[in-house]
Amino acid sequence: HQAPDREVCLVDGNLLYGDVGVMMNITENKTIADIIRNFHTLDRDLISEILVTHSSGVKVLLAPPDPQAGEQVTSEHMRQILNHLHAMMDYIIIDTRPSFDDVTLTLLDLSDRILLTMTLELTAIKGAKLYLELGDLLGYDSEKILLLLNRATVQAGIPIADVETSLKGQVVAKFPDDPMLVLRAINEGVPFMQSAPNSALAQEIASLASHLTRPEAEEDV
Protein backbone atom coordinates (compact mmCIF):
# COMPACT_ATOMS: atom_id res chain seq x y z
CA HIS A 1 0.00 0.00 0.00
CA GLN A 2 1.60 3.25 -1.13
CA ALA A 3 2.31 5.69 1.69
CA PRO A 4 5.17 7.89 0.46
CA ASP A 5 5.14 10.07 3.54
CA ARG A 6 5.49 7.14 5.93
CA GLU A 7 8.47 4.97 6.83
CA VAL A 8 7.51 1.31 6.57
CA CYS A 9 9.67 -1.66 7.54
CA LEU A 10 9.04 -5.29 6.65
CA VAL A 11 10.75 -7.74 9.01
CA ASP A 12 11.19 -11.37 8.01
CA GLY A 13 10.43 -13.03 11.32
CA ASN A 14 10.78 -16.54 9.93
CA LEU A 15 14.36 -16.74 11.14
CA LEU A 16 14.95 -20.34 10.05
CA TYR A 17 13.41 -20.45 6.58
CA GLY A 18 12.56 -16.85 5.70
CA ASP A 19 11.90 -16.19 2.02
CA VAL A 20 10.81 -12.55 1.95
CA GLY A 21 14.01 -11.65 0.12
CA VAL A 22 13.28 -14.17 -2.64
CA MET A 23 9.68 -13.08 -3.06
CA MET A 24 10.70 -9.42 -3.28
CA ASN A 25 13.61 -10.12 -5.64
CA ILE A 26 16.18 -8.69 -3.24
CA THR A 27 19.73 -9.65 -4.18
CA GLU A 28 21.56 -7.94 -1.33
CA ASN A 29 22.86 -10.31 1.33
CA LYS A 30 22.64 -8.06 4.38
CA THR A 31 20.52 -9.83 7.00
CA ILE A 32 19.63 -9.75 10.66
CA ALA A 33 22.55 -12.15 11.21
CA ASP A 34 24.86 -9.19 10.54
CA ILE A 35 23.19 -7.28 13.34
CA ILE A 36 23.57 -10.20 15.74
CA ARG A 37 27.29 -10.48 14.94
CA ASN A 38 27.69 -6.82 15.92
CA PHE A 39 25.04 -6.79 18.63
CA HIS A 40 27.40 -5.22 21.17
CA THR A 41 27.27 -2.03 19.06
CA LEU A 42 23.51 -2.13 18.43
CA ASP A 43 22.09 1.27 17.60
CA ARG A 44 20.00 2.90 14.89
CA ASP A 45 23.01 3.38 12.62
CA LEU A 46 23.79 -0.35 12.66
CA ILE A 47 20.19 -1.24 11.87
CA SER A 48 19.98 1.37 9.10
CA GLU A 49 23.12 -0.08 7.55
CA ILE A 50 21.60 -3.57 7.41
CA LEU A 51 18.12 -2.58 6.22
CA VAL A 52 17.56 -3.11 2.51
CA THR A 53 15.44 -0.62 0.56
CA HIS A 54 12.98 -2.29 -1.82
CA SER A 55 11.96 -0.63 -5.08
CA SER A 56 8.62 0.23 -3.46
CA GLY A 57 10.41 2.30 -0.82
CA VAL A 58 9.75 -0.22 1.95
CA LYS A 59 12.70 -1.02 4.20
CA VAL A 60 13.31 -4.74 4.62
CA LEU A 61 15.11 -6.59 7.41
CA LEU A 62 15.98 -9.96 5.91
CA ALA A 63 16.11 -13.28 7.77
CA PRO A 64 19.45 -15.06 8.23
CA PRO A 65 20.81 -16.93 5.20
CA ASP A 66 20.46 -20.39 6.75
CA PRO A 67 18.75 -22.13 9.71
CA GLN A 68 22.01 -22.41 11.64
CA ALA A 69 22.40 -18.62 11.68
CA GLY A 70 18.70 -18.25 12.46
CA GLU A 71 19.08 -20.39 15.58
CA GLN A 72 21.50 -17.79 16.95
CA VAL A 73 18.79 -15.10 17.08
CA THR A 74 17.10 -14.93 20.49
CA SER A 75 13.90 -13.32 21.67
CA GLU A 76 15.95 -10.66 23.47
CA HIS A 77 17.79 -9.87 20.23
CA MET A 78 14.45 -9.32 18.49
CA ARG A 79 13.05 -7.28 21.37
CA GLN A 80 15.94 -4.82 21.30
CA ILE A 81 16.00 -4.60 17.49
CA LEU A 82 12.28 -3.87 17.39
CA ASN A 83 12.62 -1.26 20.12
CA HIS A 84 15.02 0.63 17.85
CA LEU A 85 12.85 0.09 14.76
CA HIS A 86 9.83 1.38 16.66
CA ALA A 87 11.56 4.73 17.04
CA MET A 88 12.71 4.74 13.40
CA MET A 89 9.56 3.67 11.54
CA ASP A 90 5.92 4.64 11.28
CA TYR A 91 4.82 1.06 10.61
CA ILE A 92 6.52 -2.28 11.18
CA ILE A 93 5.16 -5.40 9.48
CA ILE A 94 6.50 -8.74 10.68
CA ASP A 95 6.11 -11.97 8.74
CA THR A 96 6.27 -14.77 11.31
CA ARG A 97 6.48 -18.52 10.93
CA PRO A 98 3.66 -20.82 12.13
CA SER A 99 5.16 -21.53 15.52
CA PHE A 100 4.90 -20.52 19.15
CA ASP A 101 8.59 -20.62 19.99
CA ASP A 102 10.05 -17.96 22.27
CA VAL A 103 11.04 -15.63 19.43
CA THR A 104 7.62 -15.77 17.76
CA LEU A 105 5.81 -15.25 21.06
CA THR A 106 7.98 -12.17 21.68
CA LEU A 107 7.07 -10.81 18.24
CA LEU A 108 3.38 -11.41 18.94
CA ASP A 109 3.60 -9.75 22.35
CA LEU A 110 5.24 -6.65 20.87
CA SER A 111 2.72 -6.33 18.04
CA ASP A 112 -0.25 -3.98 18.16
CA ARG A 113 -2.21 -6.13 15.69
CA ILE A 114 -1.95 -9.79 14.71
CA LEU A 115 -3.33 -10.66 11.28
CA LEU A 116 -4.57 -14.26 11.32
CA THR A 117 -5.06 -15.55 7.78
CA MET A 118 -7.37 -18.50 7.21
CA THR A 119 -9.35 -20.26 4.48
CA LEU A 120 -12.80 -21.80 4.44
CA GLU A 121 -11.59 -25.28 5.24
CA LEU A 122 -12.51 -27.12 8.40
CA THR A 123 -8.85 -27.71 9.28
CA ALA A 124 -8.03 -24.02 8.84
CA ILE A 125 -11.07 -22.96 10.88
CA LYS A 126 -10.07 -25.36 13.65
CA GLY A 127 -6.53 -23.97 13.59
CA ALA A 128 -7.84 -20.41 13.78
CA LYS A 129 -10.04 -21.31 16.73
CA LEU A 130 -7.09 -22.81 18.61
CA TYR A 131 -4.98 -19.75 17.78
CA LEU A 132 -7.65 -17.40 19.15
CA GLU A 133 -7.93 -19.51 22.31
CA LEU A 134 -4.18 -19.26 22.80
CA GLY A 135 -4.36 -15.50 22.29
CA ASP A 136 -6.94 -15.37 25.04
CA LEU A 137 -4.68 -17.40 27.34
CA LEU A 138 -1.83 -15.00 26.58
CA GLY A 139 -4.01 -12.12 27.69
CA TYR A 140 -4.36 -10.46 24.30
CA ASP A 141 -7.20 -7.99 23.88
CA SER A 142 -9.98 -9.37 21.70
CA GLU A 143 -9.32 -6.64 19.13
CA LYS A 144 -5.62 -7.47 18.80
CA ILE A 145 -6.14 -10.48 16.51
CA LEU A 146 -7.84 -9.66 13.21
CA LEU A 147 -9.29 -12.40 10.99
CA LEU A 148 -8.40 -12.38 7.30
CA LEU A 149 -10.00 -14.75 4.80
CA ASN A 150 -7.78 -15.97 1.98
CA ARG A 151 -9.16 -17.43 -1.28
CA ALA A 152 -12.55 -16.02 -0.27
CA THR A 153 -14.08 -16.52 -3.73
CA VAL A 154 -13.55 -20.30 -3.70
CA GLN A 155 -16.89 -22.03 -3.20
CA ALA A 156 -16.39 -24.05 -0.03
CA GLY A 157 -19.95 -24.47 1.17
CA ILE A 158 -19.22 -22.94 4.57
CA PRO A 159 -20.91 -19.54 5.05
CA ILE A 160 -18.57 -16.83 6.28
CA ALA A 161 -21.20 -15.74 8.80
CA ASP A 162 -21.11 -19.22 10.36
CA VAL A 163 -17.33 -19.04 10.63
CA GLU A 164 -17.52 -15.64 12.32
CA THR A 165 -20.07 -17.02 14.77
CA SER A 166 -17.92 -20.05 15.52
CA LEU A 167 -14.79 -17.95 16.04
CA LYS A 168 -16.62 -15.13 17.80
CA GLY A 169 -14.92 -12.61 15.55
CA GLN A 170 -15.41 -10.59 12.40
CA VAL A 171 -13.53 -11.19 9.17
CA VAL A 172 -12.05 -7.78 8.34
CA ALA A 173 -10.75 -8.64 4.86
CA LYS A 174 -11.75 -11.16 2.21
CA PHE A 175 -9.02 -11.79 -0.37
CA PRO A 176 -10.31 -13.12 -3.71
CA ASP A 177 -8.63 -16.18 -5.18
CA ASP A 178 -6.22 -15.18 -7.95
CA PRO A 179 -3.55 -17.90 -8.11
CA MET A 180 -1.96 -16.78 -11.39
CA LEU A 181 -1.48 -13.21 -10.16
CA VAL A 182 0.08 -14.41 -6.90
CA LEU A 183 2.27 -17.01 -8.59
CA ARG A 184 3.56 -14.48 -11.11
CA ALA A 185 4.32 -11.99 -8.34
CA ILE A 186 6.31 -14.59 -6.38
CA ASN A 187 8.22 -15.93 -9.38
CA GLU A 188 9.02 -12.49 -10.79
CA GLY A 189 9.77 -10.95 -7.40
CA VAL A 190 7.45 -8.00 -8.03
CA PRO A 191 4.60 -7.47 -5.53
CA PHE A 192 1.24 -7.37 -7.29
CA MET A 193 0.52 -4.18 -5.36
CA GLN A 194 3.02 -2.66 -7.80
CA SER A 195 2.41 -4.72 -10.93
CA ALA A 196 -1.39 -4.95 -10.71
CA PRO A 197 -2.64 -2.26 -8.30
CA ASN A 198 -6.10 -2.26 -9.86
CA SER A 199 -6.67 -5.99 -9.41
CA ALA A 200 -9.39 -7.08 -7.00
CA LEU A 201 -6.81 -8.70 -4.73
CA ALA A 202 -4.65 -5.57 -4.57
CA GLN A 203 -7.72 -3.42 -3.92
CA GLU A 204 -8.73 -5.60 -0.98
CA ILE A 205 -5.24 -5.38 0.52
CA ALA A 206 -5.28 -1.60 0.02
CA SER A 207 -8.60 -1.53 1.87
CA LEU A 208 -7.10 -3.55 4.72
CA ALA A 209 -4.13 -1.18 4.88
CA SER A 210 -6.50 1.78 5.11
CA HIS A 211 -8.38 0.02 7.89
CA LEU A 212 -5.17 -0.58 9.83
CA THR A 213 -3.85 2.97 9.37
CA ARG A 214 -7.01 4.95 10.07
CA PRO A 215 -6.46 7.67 12.71
CA GLU A 216 -8.04 5.76 15.58
CA ALA A 217 -5.89 2.71 14.77
CA GLU A 218 -2.72 4.78 14.55
CA GLU A 219 -3.02 5.67 18.20
CA ASP A 220 -1.95 2.11 19.02
CA VAL A 221 0.86 1.80 16.46
XYZ file of C-alpha atoms in Angstrom:
221
model
C 0.000 0.000 0.000
C 1.605 3.248 -1.129
C 2.312 5.685 1.687
C 5.168 7.893 0.456
C 5.145 10.071 3.540
C 5.494 7.139 5.928
C 8.472 4.972 6.833
C 7.509 1.309 6.575
C 9.670 -1.657 7.540
C 9.037 -5.292 6.652
C 10.747 -7.737 9.014
C 11.192 -11.371 8.007
C 10.425 -13.031 11.323
C 10.784 -16.538 9.932
C 14.358 -16.738 11.141
C 14.945 -20.336 10.050
C 13.408 -20.448 6.575
C 12.555 -16.851 5.698
C 11.899 -16.190 2.019
C 10.808 -12.549 1.955
C 14.015 -11.655 0.120
C 13.283 -14.172 -2.636
C 9.675 -13.078 -3.058
C 10.699 -9.418 -3.280
C 13.610 -10.123 -5.644
C 16.185 -8.693 -3.241
C 19.726 -9.654 -4.181
C 21.561 -7.945 -1.334
C 22.860 -10.306 1.325
C 22.640 -8.055 4.382
C 20.519 -9.832 7.001
C 19.629 -9.754 10.664
C 22.546 -12.149 11.208
C 24.860 -9.195 10.536
C 23.185 -7.283 13.343
C 23.574 -10.203 15.738
C 27.286 -10.479 14.940
C 27.695 -6.824 15.925
C 25.040 -6.788 18.632
C 27.400 -5.224 21.171
C 27.274 -2.035 19.063
C 23.514 -2.132 18.433
C 22.095 1.270 17.597
C 20.005 2.902 14.889
C 23.011 3.378 12.617
C 23.795 -0.350 12.663
C 20.193 -1.243 11.873
C 19.975 1.367 9.103
C 23.120 -0.084 7.553
C 21.605 -3.571 7.407
C 18.120 -2.579 6.225
C 17.563 -3.106 2.506
C 15.444 -0.624 0.556
C 12.975 -2.291 -1.816
C 11.961 -0.627 -5.078
C 8.619 0.229 -3.457
C 10.405 2.298 -0.816
C 9.752 -0.218 1.951
C 12.701 -1.020 4.198
C 13.314 -4.742 4.622
C 15.113 -6.594 7.413
C 15.978 -9.960 5.912
C 16.111 -13.279 7.767
C 19.453 -15.055 8.234
C 20.807 -16.931 5.196
C 20.458 -20.390 6.755
C 18.749 -22.126 9.706
C 22.007 -22.412 11.643
C 22.398 -18.622 11.681
C 18.703 -18.247 12.464
C 19.083 -20.385 15.578
C 21.499 -17.788 16.951
C 18.789 -15.097 17.080
C 17.096 -14.932 20.488
C 13.904 -13.318 21.670
C 15.948 -10.656 23.466
C 17.790 -9.873 20.227
C 14.449 -9.320 18.492
C 13.051 -7.279 21.366
C 15.938 -4.821 21.296
C 15.999 -4.596 17.494
C 12.281 -3.875 17.390
C 12.616 -1.263 20.119
C 15.017 0.634 17.852
C 12.847 0.092 14.764
C 9.831 1.377 16.657
C 11.565 4.734 17.037
C 12.709 4.743 13.400
C 9.560 3.672 11.536
C 5.916 4.635 11.285
C 4.825 1.065 10.606
C 6.524 -2.280 11.178
C 5.158 -5.400 9.477
C 6.496 -8.737 10.679
C 6.113 -11.968 8.737
C 6.268 -14.766 11.308
C 6.481 -18.518 10.932
C 3.662 -20.822 12.132
C 5.159 -21.528 15.519
C 4.897 -20.521 19.152
C 8.590 -20.621 19.986
C 10.049 -17.957 22.269
C 11.039 -15.627 19.433
C 7.620 -15.774 17.757
C 5.815 -15.245 21.057
C 7.980 -12.172 21.681
C 7.073 -10.814 18.238
C 3.381 -11.408 18.935
C 3.603 -9.746 22.347
C 5.244 -6.650 20.865
C 2.721 -6.328 18.038
C -0.253 -3.980 18.157
C -2.210 -6.129 15.692
C -1.954 -9.795 14.715
C -3.329 -10.664 11.279
C -4.567 -14.255 11.317
C -5.056 -15.547 7.779
C -7.371 -18.502 7.207
C -9.351 -20.256 4.477
C -12.805 -21.797 4.441
C -11.586 -25.283 5.236
C -12.509 -27.119 8.404
C -8.854 -27.712 9.281
C -8.032 -24.018 8.844
C -11.069 -22.965 10.876
C -10.069 -25.363 13.646
C -6.534 -23.970 13.592
C -7.835 -20.409 13.783
C -10.044 -21.309 16.734
C -7.087 -22.808 18.606
C -4.984 -19.746 17.782
C -7.649 -17.402 19.150
C -7.932 -19.505 22.305
C -4.178 -19.260 22.800
C -4.357 -15.496 22.295
C -6.942 -15.374 25.042
C -4.683 -17.399 27.337
C -1.826 -15.002 26.583
C -4.015 -12.116 27.695
C -4.360 -10.458 24.296
C -7.196 -7.992 23.883
C -9.980 -9.369 21.703
C -9.321 -6.640 19.127
C -5.615 -7.474 18.805
C -6.139 -10.476 16.515
C -7.841 -9.664 13.206
C -9.291 -12.402 10.992
C -8.405 -12.377 7.296
C -9.997 -14.750 4.800
C -7.782 -15.971 1.976
C -9.164 -17.433 -1.283
C -12.545 -16.025 -0.266
C -14.085 -16.523 -3.726
C -13.553 -20.298 -3.699
C -16.893 -22.034 -3.203
C -16.389 -24.046 -0.034
C -19.952 -24.472 1.170
C -19.216 -22.940 4.569
C -20.905 -19.537 5.049
C -18.568 -16.827 6.280
C -21.202 -15.743 8.801
C -21.111 -19.222 10.363
C -17.326 -19.042 10.627
C -17.524 -15.638 12.318
C -20.066 -17.024 14.774
C -17.918 -20.051 15.521
C -14.788 -17.954 16.035
C -16.622 -15.128 17.805
C -14.923 -12.612 15.554
C -15.415 -10.594 12.396
C -13.535 -11.191 9.167
C -12.049 -7.784 8.342
C -10.751 -8.641 4.860
C -11.746 -11.163 2.205
C -9.021 -11.793 -0.368
C -10.311 -13.121 -3.709
C -8.628 -16.183 -5.175
C -6.220 -15.180 -7.945
C -3.549 -17.904 -8.107
C -1.959 -16.780 -11.387
C -1.476 -13.210 -10.162
C 0.082 -14.405 -6.898
C 2.274 -17.013 -8.594
C 3.556 -14.480 -11.108
C 4.317 -11.989 -8.337
C 6.307 -14.591 -6.384
C 8.218 -15.934 -9.376
C 9.022 -12.495 -10.786
C 9.774 -10.952 -7.399
C 7.452 -8.000 -8.035
C 4.604 -7.467 -5.526
C 1.245 -7.366 -7.289
C 0.524 -4.179 -5.356
C 3.024 -2.656 -7.798
C 2.413 -4.716 -10.935
C -1.391 -4.952 -10.711
C -2.638 -2.261 -8.296
C -6.101 -2.260 -9.857
C -6.666 -5.994 -9.407
C -9.390 -7.075 -7.004
C -6.808 -8.696 -4.735
C -4.649 -5.572 -4.574
C -7.720 -3.421 -3.920
C -8.732 -5.596 -0.979
C -5.242 -5.384 0.516
C -5.285 -1.602 0.023
C -8.599 -1.528 1.871
C -7.105 -3.548 4.719
C -4.128 -1.181 4.876
C -6.502 1.780 5.109
C -8.384 0.022 7.895
C -5.166 -0.579 9.833
C -3.853 2.968 9.371
C -7.013 4.948 10.067
C -6.463 7.672 12.715
C -8.041 5.758 15.582
C -5.887 2.714 14.771
C -2.715 4.779 14.550
C -3.024 5.673 18.198
C -1.952 2.114 19.025
C 0.859 1.805 16.456
